[in-house]
XYZ file of C-alpha atoms in Angstrom:
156
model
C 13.515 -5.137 16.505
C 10.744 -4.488 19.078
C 8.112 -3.871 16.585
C 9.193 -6.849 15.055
C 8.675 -8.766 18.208
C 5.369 -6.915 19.317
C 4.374 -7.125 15.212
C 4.627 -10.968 15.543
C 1.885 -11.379 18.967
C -0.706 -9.489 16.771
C -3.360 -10.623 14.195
C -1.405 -9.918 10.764
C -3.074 -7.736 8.660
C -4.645 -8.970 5.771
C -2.649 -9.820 2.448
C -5.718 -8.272 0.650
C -7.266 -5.164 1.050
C -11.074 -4.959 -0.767
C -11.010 -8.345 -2.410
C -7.434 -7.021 -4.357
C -4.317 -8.831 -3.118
C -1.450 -7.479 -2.532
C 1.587 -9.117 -4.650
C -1.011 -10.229 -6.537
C -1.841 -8.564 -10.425
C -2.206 -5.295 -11.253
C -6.294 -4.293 -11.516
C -8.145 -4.019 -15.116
C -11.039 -3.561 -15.857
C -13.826 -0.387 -16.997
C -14.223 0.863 -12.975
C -10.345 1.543 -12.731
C -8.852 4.934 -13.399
C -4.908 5.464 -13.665
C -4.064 8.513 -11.810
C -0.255 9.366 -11.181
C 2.882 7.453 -11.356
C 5.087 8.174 -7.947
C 8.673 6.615 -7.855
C 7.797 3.491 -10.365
C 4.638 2.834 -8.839
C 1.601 3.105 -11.152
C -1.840 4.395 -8.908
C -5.615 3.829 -9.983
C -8.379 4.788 -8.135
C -11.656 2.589 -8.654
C -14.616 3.810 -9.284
C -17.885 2.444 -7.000
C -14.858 2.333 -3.767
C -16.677 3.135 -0.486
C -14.800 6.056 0.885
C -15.033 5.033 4.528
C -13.225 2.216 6.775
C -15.526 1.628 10.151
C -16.282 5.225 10.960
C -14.064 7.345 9.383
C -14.659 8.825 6.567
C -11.640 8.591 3.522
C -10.536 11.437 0.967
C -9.115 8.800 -1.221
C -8.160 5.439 -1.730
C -5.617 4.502 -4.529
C -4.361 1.485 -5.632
C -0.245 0.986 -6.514
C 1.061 -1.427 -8.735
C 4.923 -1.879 -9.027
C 6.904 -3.453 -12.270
C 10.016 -5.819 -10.573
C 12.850 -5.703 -13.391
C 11.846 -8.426 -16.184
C 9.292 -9.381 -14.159
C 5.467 -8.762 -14.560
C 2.866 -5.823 -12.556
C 1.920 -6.587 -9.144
C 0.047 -4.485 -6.672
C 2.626 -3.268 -4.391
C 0.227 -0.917 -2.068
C -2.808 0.565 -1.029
C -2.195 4.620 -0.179
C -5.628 6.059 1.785
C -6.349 9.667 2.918
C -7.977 11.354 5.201
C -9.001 14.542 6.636
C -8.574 15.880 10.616
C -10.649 14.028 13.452
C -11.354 11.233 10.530
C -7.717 10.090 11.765
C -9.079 8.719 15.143
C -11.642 6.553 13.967
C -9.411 5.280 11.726
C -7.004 4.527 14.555
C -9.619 2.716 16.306
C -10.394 0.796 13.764
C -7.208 -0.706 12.923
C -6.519 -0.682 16.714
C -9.547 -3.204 17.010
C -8.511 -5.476 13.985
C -5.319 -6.029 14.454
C -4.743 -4.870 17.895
C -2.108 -1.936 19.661
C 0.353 -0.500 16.730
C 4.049 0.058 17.346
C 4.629 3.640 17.991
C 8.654 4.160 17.867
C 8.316 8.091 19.731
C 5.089 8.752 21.856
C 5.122 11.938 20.904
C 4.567 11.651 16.838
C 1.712 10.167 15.936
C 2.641 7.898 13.501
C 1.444 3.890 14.081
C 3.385 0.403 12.516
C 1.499 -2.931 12.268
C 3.620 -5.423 10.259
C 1.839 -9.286 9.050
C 4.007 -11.835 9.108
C 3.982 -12.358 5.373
C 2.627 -9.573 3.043
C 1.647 -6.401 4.585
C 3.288 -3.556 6.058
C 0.505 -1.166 7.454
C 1.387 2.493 7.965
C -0.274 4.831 9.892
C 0.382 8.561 9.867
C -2.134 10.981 11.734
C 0.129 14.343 10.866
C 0.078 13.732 7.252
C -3.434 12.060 7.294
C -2.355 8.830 5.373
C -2.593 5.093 5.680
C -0.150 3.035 3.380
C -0.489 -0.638 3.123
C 2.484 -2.382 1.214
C 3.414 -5.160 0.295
C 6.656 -6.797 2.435
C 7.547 -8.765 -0.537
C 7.582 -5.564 -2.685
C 9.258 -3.569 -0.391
C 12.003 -6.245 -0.339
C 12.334 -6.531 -4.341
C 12.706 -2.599 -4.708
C 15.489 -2.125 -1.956
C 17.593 -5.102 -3.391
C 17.144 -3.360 -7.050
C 17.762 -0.207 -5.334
C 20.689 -1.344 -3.965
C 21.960 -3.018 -7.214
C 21.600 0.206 -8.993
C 24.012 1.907 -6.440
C 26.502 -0.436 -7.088
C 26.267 -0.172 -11.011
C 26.661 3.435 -10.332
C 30.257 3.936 -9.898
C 30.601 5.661 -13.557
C 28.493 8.475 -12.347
C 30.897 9.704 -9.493
């Protein structure tokens, strides 16, 4: 509930990230690249992407999109690598544009910002990974989730 609170006093992160919204439709087009499928979530890469954010320096930047049931594709997250000391001027980065992170255990470094609409940004230093999500997403796929539990009592 802090990070909530704390969340709310800082500039949201954007609903976009590189001119492709999040919630919005899945990319097309000759410069994208399907990679990997990872728990229902389609990834492309695209080609031409600058591989750096301020001054760090990124191993890879792929682009999720997400299927709701009977609905249609919609980007559902960004998921960014990188390498060792890249982490920290990442860290700045995102510490300047959308100010301090919420940090739940000083001693892991792993960073929350949360906008107050679409985006969930995740920062992990130990596994050298950035996810941005989309909060609407996230939402949709723990309600199904949870209604696939329930409709699961013939398998115990």
């Amino acid at each position: 509930m802090l990070h909530m609170m704390l969340a709310a006093a800082l500039a949201a992160p954007s609903n976009d990230f590189r001119g492709v919204p999040l919630n919005g439709p899945c990319p097309t087009g000759p410069e994208w690249t399907e990679t990997e499928a990872d728990d229902g979530i389609t990834f492309f890469v695209r080609a031409g992407d600058k591989h750096a954010i301020g001054d760090a320096k990124l191993t890879r930047i792929a682009y999720g999109c997400w299927t709701p049931k009977g609905g249609t594709p919609m980007m559902a997250a960004v998921f960014i690598t990188f390498e060792g000391i890249e982490g920290h001027a990442l860290l700045v980065t995102l510490t300047e544009q959308w100010g301090k992170p919420y940090q739940s255990n000083p001693y892991i470094d792993r960073y929350l910002w949360q906008g107050t609409t679409t985006g969930y940004l995740d920062f992990n230093f130990r596994k050298g990974s950035l996810l941005i999500q989309s909060r609407d997403v996230v939402k949709q796929r723990e309600a199904e989730a949870k209604e696939r539990a329930a409709n699961a009592s013939g398998d115990l």
